[in-house]
Amino acid sequence: MIPIKRKCLECALRLLGRRAHSRRELADKLSQRGFDTGQIALAIDECIRLNYLDDASFCDTVVRHQRRKGYGRARIAQLLNEKGVAKSHIDDCLVRYCDESAQYADCRALSQKKKQRYLGKGAPAFCRQKLFRFLTRRGFSSTIVQRVVAECISAEGHQGGQGDDQPGVAFSDVQDEDVIKP
């Protein structure tokens, strides 16, 4: 290897030594450091050959990490898409790790943590709205969020809809299109 190509590979290996990257992320970072596309392509090919760069395993790692942090399917898919992971890898990982029952369990656990923060601050409608918006921003589907919020609020002895002190979002008015999508 001539020195400039070696320098590009060494930079790529240093970056991969800190944390896993997708192909596009690594290419972008090497490009920012002034390497040309030919050098970058050679360095990436060598990293793949050495099994230091693998978009499928990167995708697995990111999905597991983001689920532990309390993010839903849509938010995780958006993040992976931003990092340049192929849609096929994203879909495979989401099927493995983010099925509906797992999403429901994650959403329910997160709502149990957050509901105490909202319950003492106003009417049940206020609590429902805050919880709904929070869980939706986290990337959970509106269908799952509706079920979880209804269960969460009714478990606290509050009845939704009629007689609430504050007007709010009707859950039937919120569609899956309102949720963050990749």
PDB file of C-alpha atoms in Angstrom:
ATOM      1  CA  MET A   1       0.000   0.000   0.000  1.00  0.00           C
ATOM      2  CA  ILE A   2       1.255   3.448  -0.785  1.00  0.00           C
ATOM      3  CA  PRO A   3       1.421   5.843   2.178  1.00  0.00           C
ATOM      4  CA  ILE A   4      -1.662   7.970   1.387  1.00  0.00           C
ATOM      5  CA  LYS A   5      -3.874   4.872   1.062  1.00  0.00           C
ATOM      6  CA  ARG A   6      -2.405   3.492   4.257  1.00  0.00           C
ATOM      7  CA  LYS A   7      -3.134   6.763   6.040  1.00  0.00           C
ATOM      8  CA  CYS A   8      -6.788   6.586   4.937  1.00  0.00           C
ATOM      9  CA  LEU A   9      -7.072   2.986   6.156  1.00  0.00           C
ATOM     10  CA  GLU A  10      -5.441   3.862   9.482  1.00  0.00           C
ATOM     11  CA  CYS A  11      -7.891   6.725   9.943  1.00  0.00           C
ATOM     12  CA  ALA A  12     -10.804   4.396   9.138  1.00  0.00           C
ATOM     13  CA  LEU A  13      -9.553   1.805  11.628  1.00  0.00           C
ATOM     14  CA  ARG A  14      -9.139   4.480  14.302  1.00  0.00           C
ATOM     15  CA  LEU A  15     -12.727   5.623  13.759  1.00  0.00           C
ATOM     16  CA  LEU A  16     -14.003   2.047  13.883  1.00  0.00           C
ATOM     17  CA  GLY A  17     -11.971   1.437  17.034  1.00  0.00           C
ATOM     18  CA  ARG A  18     -14.001   4.082  18.852  1.00  0.00           C
ATOM     19  CA  ARG A  19     -17.435   2.799  17.824  1.00  0.00           C
ATOM     20  CA  ALA A  20     -19.195   0.942  15.035  1.00  0.00           C
ATOM     21  CA  HIS A  21     -20.133   2.918  11.935  1.00  0.00           C
ATOM     22  CA  SER A  22     -22.230   2.307   8.846  1.00  0.00           C
ATOM     23  CA  ARG A  23     -20.501   2.389   5.473  1.00  0.00           C
ATOM     24  CA  ARG A  24     -21.920   5.803   4.654  1.00  0.00           C
ATOM     25  CA  GLU A  25     -20.998   7.264   8.044  1.00  0.00           C
ATOM     26  CA  LEU A  26     -17.416   6.078   7.665  1.00  0.00           C
ATOM     27  CA  ALA A  27     -17.197   7.354   4.092  1.00  0.00           C
ATOM     28  CA  ASP A  28     -18.546  10.754   5.171  1.00  0.00           C
ATOM     29  CA  LYS A  29     -16.058  11.048   8.028  1.00  0.00           C
ATOM     30  CA  LEU A  30     -13.128  10.065   5.821  1.00  0.00           C
ATOM     31  CA  SER A  31     -14.265  12.550   3.193  1.00  0.00           C
ATOM     32  CA  GLN A  32     -14.406  15.309   5.833  1.00  0.00           C
ATOM     33  CA  ARG A  33     -10.785  14.507   6.655  1.00  0.00           C
ATOM     34  CA  GLY A  34      -9.758  15.241   3.077  1.00  0.00           C
ATOM     35  CA  PHE A  35      -9.384  11.783   1.536  1.00  0.00           C
ATOM     36  CA  ASP A  36     -10.582  11.306  -2.041  1.00  0.00           C
ATOM     37  CA  THR A  37     -13.303   8.854  -3.049  1.00  0.00           C
ATOM     38  CA  GLY A  38     -10.865   6.306  -4.490  1.00  0.00           C
ATOM     39  CA  GLN A  39      -8.890   6.113  -1.256  1.00  0.00           C
ATOM     40  CA  ILE A  40     -12.094   5.939   0.762  1.00  0.00           C
ATOM     41  CA  ALA A  41     -13.468   3.097  -1.363  1.00  0.00           C
ATOM     42  CA  LEU A  42     -10.246   1.103  -0.927  1.00  0.00           C
ATOM     43  CA  ALA A  43     -10.197   1.700   2.834  1.00  0.00           C
ATOM     44  CA  ILE A  44     -13.844   0.690   3.194  1.00  0.00           C
ATOM     45  CA  ASP A  45     -13.306  -2.453   1.115  1.00  0.00           C
ATOM     46  CA  GLU A  46     -10.355  -3.399   3.314  1.00  0.00           C
ATOM     47  CA  CYS A  47     -12.362  -2.784   6.504  1.00  0.00           C
ATOM     48  CA  ILE A  48     -15.145  -4.999   5.148  1.00  0.00           C
ATOM     49  CA  ARG A  49     -12.624  -7.691   4.190  1.00  0.00           C
ATOM     50  CA  LEU A  50     -11.215  -7.600   7.734  1.00  0.00           C
ATOM     51  CA  ASN A  51     -14.777  -7.789   9.179  1.00  0.00           C
ATOM     52  CA  TYR A  52     -14.414  -4.433  10.930  1.00  0.00           C
ATOM     53  CA  LEU A  53     -17.257  -2.872   8.962  1.00  0.00           C
ATOM     54  CA  ASP A  54     -20.622  -4.604   8.595  1.00  0.00           C
ATOM     55  CA  ASP A  55     -23.875  -2.706   8.124  1.00  0.00           C
ATOM     56  CA  ALA A  56     -26.010  -5.667   9.255  1.00  0.00           C
ATOM     57  CA  SER A  57     -24.278  -6.018  12.628  1.00  0.00           C
ATOM     58  CA  PHE A  58     -24.176  -2.218  12.996  1.00  0.00           C
ATOM     59  CA  CYS A  59     -27.929  -2.175  12.439  1.00  0.00           C
ATOM     60  CA  ASP A  60     -28.458  -4.911  15.073  1.00  0.00           C
ATOM     61  CA  THR A  61     -26.384  -2.992  17.602  1.00  0.00           C
ATOM     62  CA  VAL A  62     -28.186   0.296  17.010  1.00  0.00           C
ATOM     63  CA  VAL A  63     -31.645  -1.296  17.219  1.00  0.00           C
ATOM     64  CA  ARG A  64     -30.877  -3.044  20.516  1.00  0.00           C
ATOM     65  CA  HIS A  65     -29.300   0.104  21.978  1.00  0.00           C
ATOM     66  CA  GLN A  66     -32.162   2.383  20.925  1.00  0.00           C
ATOM     67  CA  ARG A  67     -34.772  -0.033  22.301  1.00  0.00           C
ATOM     68  CA  ARG A  68     -32.971  -0.025  25.660  1.00  0.00           C
ATOM     69  CA  LYS A  69     -33.123   3.779  25.577  1.00  0.00           C
ATOM     70  CA  GLY A  70     -36.907   3.611  25.117  1.00  0.00           C
ATOM     71  CA  TYR A  71     -37.334   4.399  21.435  1.00  0.00           C
ATOM     72  CA  GLY A  72     -39.955   2.878  19.166  1.00  0.00           C
ATOM     73  CA  ARG A  73     -39.841   1.324  15.740  1.00  0.00           C
ATOM     74  CA  ALA A  74     -40.413   4.498  13.689  1.00  0.00           C
ATOM     75  CA  ARG A  75     -37.760   6.518  15.511  1.00  0.00           C
ATOM     76  CA  ILE A  76     -35.197   3.704  15.214  1.00  0.00           C
ATOM     77  CA  ALA A  77     -35.909   3.278  11.493  1.00  0.00           C
ATOM     78  CA  GLN A  78     -35.490   7.022  10.975  1.00  0.00           C
ATOM     79  CA  LEU A  79     -32.150   7.032  12.809  1.00  0.00           C
ATOM     80  CA  LEU A  80     -30.790   4.101  10.795  1.00  0.00           C
ATOM     81  CA  ASN A  81     -31.954   5.700   7.572  1.00  0.00           C
ATOM     82  CA  GLU A  82     -30.093   8.903   8.515  1.00  0.00           C
ATOM     83  CA  LYS A  83     -26.949   6.853   9.117  1.00  0.00           C
ATOM     84  CA  GLY A  84     -27.161   5.440   5.594  1.00  0.00           C
ATOM     85  CA  VAL A  85     -28.074   1.844   6.393  1.00  0.00           C
ATOM     86  CA  ALA A  86     -29.786  -0.006   3.542  1.00  0.00           C
ATOM     87  CA  LYS A  87     -33.551  -0.374   3.859  1.00  0.00           C
ATOM     88  CA  SER A  88     -33.249  -4.166   3.626  1.00  0.00           C
ATOM     89  CA  HIS A  89     -30.988  -4.252   6.713  1.00  0.00           C
ATOM     90  CA  ILE A  90     -33.324  -1.904   8.570  1.00  0.00           C
ATOM     91  CA  ASP A  91     -36.392  -3.997   7.751  1.00  0.00           C
ATOM     92  CA  ASP A  92     -34.662  -7.256   8.770  1.00  0.00           C
ATOM     93  CA  CYS A  93     -33.580  -5.835  12.130  1.00  0.00           C
ATOM     94  CA  LEU A  94     -36.948  -4.290  12.880  1.00  0.00           C
ATOM     95  CA  VAL A  95     -38.705  -7.578  12.138  1.00  0.00           C
ATOM     96  CA  ARG A  96     -36.330  -9.391  14.517  1.00  0.00           C
ATOM     97  CA  TYR A  97     -36.288  -6.912  17.382  1.00  0.00           C
ATOM     98  CA  CYS A  98     -39.348  -4.677  17.083  1.00  0.00           C
ATOM     99  CA  ASP A  99     -42.416  -6.847  16.597  1.00  0.00           C
ATOM    100  CA  GLU A 100     -45.733  -5.527  17.874  1.00  0.00           C
ATOM    101  CA  SER A 101     -45.618  -7.363  21.207  1.00  0.00           C
ATOM    102  CA  ALA A 102     -42.116  -6.038  21.938  1.00  0.00           C
ATOM    103  CA  GLN A 103     -43.195  -2.525  20.982  1.00  0.00           C
ATOM    104  CA  TYR A 104     -46.252  -2.800  23.222  1.00  0.00           C
ATOM    105  CA  ALA A 105     -44.130  -3.985  26.167  1.00  0.00           C
ATOM    106  CA  ASP A 106     -41.548  -1.215  25.630  1.00  0.00           C
ATOM    107  CA  CYS A 107     -44.237   1.449  25.289  1.00  0.00           C
ATOM    108  CA  ARG A 108     -46.047   0.223  28.399  1.00  0.00           C
ATOM    109  CA  ALA A 109     -42.859   0.185  30.486  1.00  0.00           C
ATOM    110  CA  LEU A 110     -41.981   3.705  29.364  1.00  0.00           C
ATOM    111  CA  SER A 111     -45.494   4.968  30.091  1.00  0.00           C
ATOM    112  CA  GLN A 112     -45.336   3.542  33.620  1.00  0.00           C
ATOM    113  CA  LYS A 113     -42.195   5.585  34.252  1.00  0.00           C
ATOM    114  CA  LYS A 114     -43.598   8.804  32.806  1.00  0.00           C
ATOM    115  CA  LYS A 115     -47.204   8.773  34.003  1.00  0.00           C
ATOM    116  CA  GLN A 116     -46.338   9.799  37.562  1.00  0.00           C
ATOM    117  CA  ARG A 117     -44.774  12.976  36.240  1.00  0.00           C
ATOM    118  CA  TYR A 118     -47.987  13.953  34.458  1.00  0.00           C
ATOM    119  CA  LEU A 119     -50.708  12.665  36.814  1.00  0.00           C
ATOM    120  CA  GLY A 120     -50.377  15.294  39.510  1.00  0.00           C
ATOM    121  CA  LYS A 121     -50.269  18.225  37.103  1.00  0.00           C
ATOM    122  CA  GLY A 122     -53.860  18.517  36.003  1.00  0.00           C
ATOM    123  CA  ALA A 123     -56.896  16.806  34.644  1.00  0.00           C
ATOM    124  CA  PRO A 124     -56.783  13.311  33.192  1.00  0.00           C
ATOM    125  CA  ALA A 125     -57.094  14.808  29.691  1.00  0.00           C
ATOM    126  CA  PHE A 126     -53.874  16.750  30.277  1.00  0.00           C
ATOM    127  CA  CYS A 127     -52.107  13.606  31.447  1.00  0.00           C
ATOM    128  CA  ARG A 128     -53.410  11.643  28.451  1.00  0.00           C
ATOM    129  CA  GLN A 129     -52.282  14.307  25.993  1.00  0.00           C
ATOM    130  CA  LYS A 130     -48.802  14.643  27.463  1.00  0.00           C
ATOM    131  CA  LEU A 131     -48.270  10.893  27.625  1.00  0.00           C
ATOM    132  CA  PHE A 132     -49.626  10.392  24.111  1.00  0.00           C
ATOM    133  CA  ARG A 133     -47.351  13.058  22.629  1.00  0.00           C
ATOM    134  CA  PHE A 134     -44.309  11.802  24.524  1.00  0.00           C
ATOM    135  CA  LEU A 135     -44.754   8.179  23.420  1.00  0.00           C
ATOM    136  CA  THR A 136     -45.519   9.178  19.829  1.00  0.00           C
ATOM    137  CA  ARG A 137     -42.365  11.325  19.651  1.00  0.00           C
ATOM    138  CA  ARG A 138     -40.440   8.310  20.891  1.00  0.00           C
ATOM    139  CA  GLY A 139     -41.470   6.483  17.709  1.00  0.00           C
ATOM    140  CA  PHE A 140     -44.240   4.166  18.866  1.00  0.00           C
ATOM    141  CA  SER A 141     -47.226   3.715  16.540  1.00  0.00           C
ATOM    142  CA  SER A 142     -50.367   5.633  17.424  1.00  0.00           C
ATOM    143  CA  THR A 143     -52.312   2.366  17.672  1.00  0.00           C
ATOM    144  CA  ILE A 144     -50.030   1.013  20.379  1.00  0.00           C
ATOM    145  CA  VAL A 145     -49.835   4.381  22.134  1.00  0.00           C
ATOM    146  CA  GLN A 146     -53.636   4.667  22.232  1.00  0.00           C
ATOM    147  CA  ARG A 147     -53.953   1.249  23.879  1.00  0.00           C
ATOM    148  CA  VAL A 148     -51.185   1.894  26.385  1.00  0.00           C
ATOM    149  CA  VAL A 149     -52.391   5.371  27.358  1.00  0.00           C
ATOM    150  CA  ALA A 150     -55.979   4.169  27.782  1.00  0.00           C
ATOM    151  CA  GLU A 151     -54.808   1.312  30.018  1.00  0.00           C
ATOM    152  CA  CYS A 152     -52.439   3.543  31.942  1.00  0.00           C
ATOM    153  CA  ILE A 153     -55.008   6.252  32.674  1.00  0.00           C
ATOM    154  CA  SER A 154     -57.820   3.817  33.500  1.00  0.00           C
ATOM    155  CA  ALA A 155     -55.473   1.911  35.830  1.00  0.00           C
ATOM    156  CA  GLU A 156     -55.125   5.113  37.828  1.00  0.00           C
ATOM    157  CA  GLY A 157     -58.896   5.355  38.227  1.00  0.00           C
ATOM    158  CA  HIS A 158     -59.394   8.129  35.670  1.00  0.00           C
ATOM    159  CA  GLN A 159     -61.996   7.807  32.965  1.00  0.00           C
ATOM    160  CA  GLY A 160     -61.157   9.338  29.625  1.00  0.00           C
ATOM    161  CA  GLY A 161     -63.174  11.542  27.335  1.00  0.00           C
ATOM    162  CA  GLN A 162     -66.440  12.766  28.867  1.00  0.00           C
ATOM    163  CA  GLY A 163     -66.276  15.180  31.753  1.00  0.00           C
ATOM    164  CA  ASP A 164     -62.570  15.998  31.587  1.00  0.00           C
ATOM    165  CA  ASP A 165     -61.736  19.517  32.679  1.00  0.00           C
ATOM    166  CA  GLN A 166     -59.644  20.304  29.618  1.00  0.00           C
ATOM    167  CA  PRO A 167     -60.358  19.701  25.955  1.00  0.00           C
ATOM    168  CA  GLY A 168     -57.795  17.591  24.215  1.00  0.00           C
ATOM    169  CA  VAL A 169     -56.746  15.420  21.369  1.00  0.00           C
ATOM    170  CA  ALA A 170     -59.226  12.691  20.539  1.00  0.00           C
ATOM    171  CA  PHE A 171     -57.199   9.565  20.016  1.00  0.00           C
ATOM    172  CA  SER A 172     -59.418   8.510  17.132  1.00  0.00           C
ATOM    173  CA  ASP A 173     -58.341  11.706  15.300  1.00  0.00           C
ATOM    174  CA  VAL A 174     -54.646  10.783  15.395  1.00  0.00           C
ATOM    175  CA  GLN A 175     -53.452   8.621  12.539  1.00  0.00           C
ATOM    176  CA  ASP A 176     -50.253   6.641  11.973  1.00  0.00           C
ATOM    177  CA  GLU A 177     -49.256   9.323   9.443  1.00  0.00           C
ATOM    178  CA  ASP A 178     -48.897  11.740  12.376  1.00  0.00           C
ATOM    179  CA  VAL A 179     -46.086   9.599  13.774  1.00  0.00           C
ATOM    180  CA  ILE A 180     -42.423  10.092  12.837  1.00  0.00           C
ATOM    181  CA  LYS A 181     -41.667   8.003   9.771  1.00  0.00           C
ATOM    182  CA  PRO A 182     -38.326   7.351   8.076  1.00  0.00           C
TER     183      PRO A 182
END
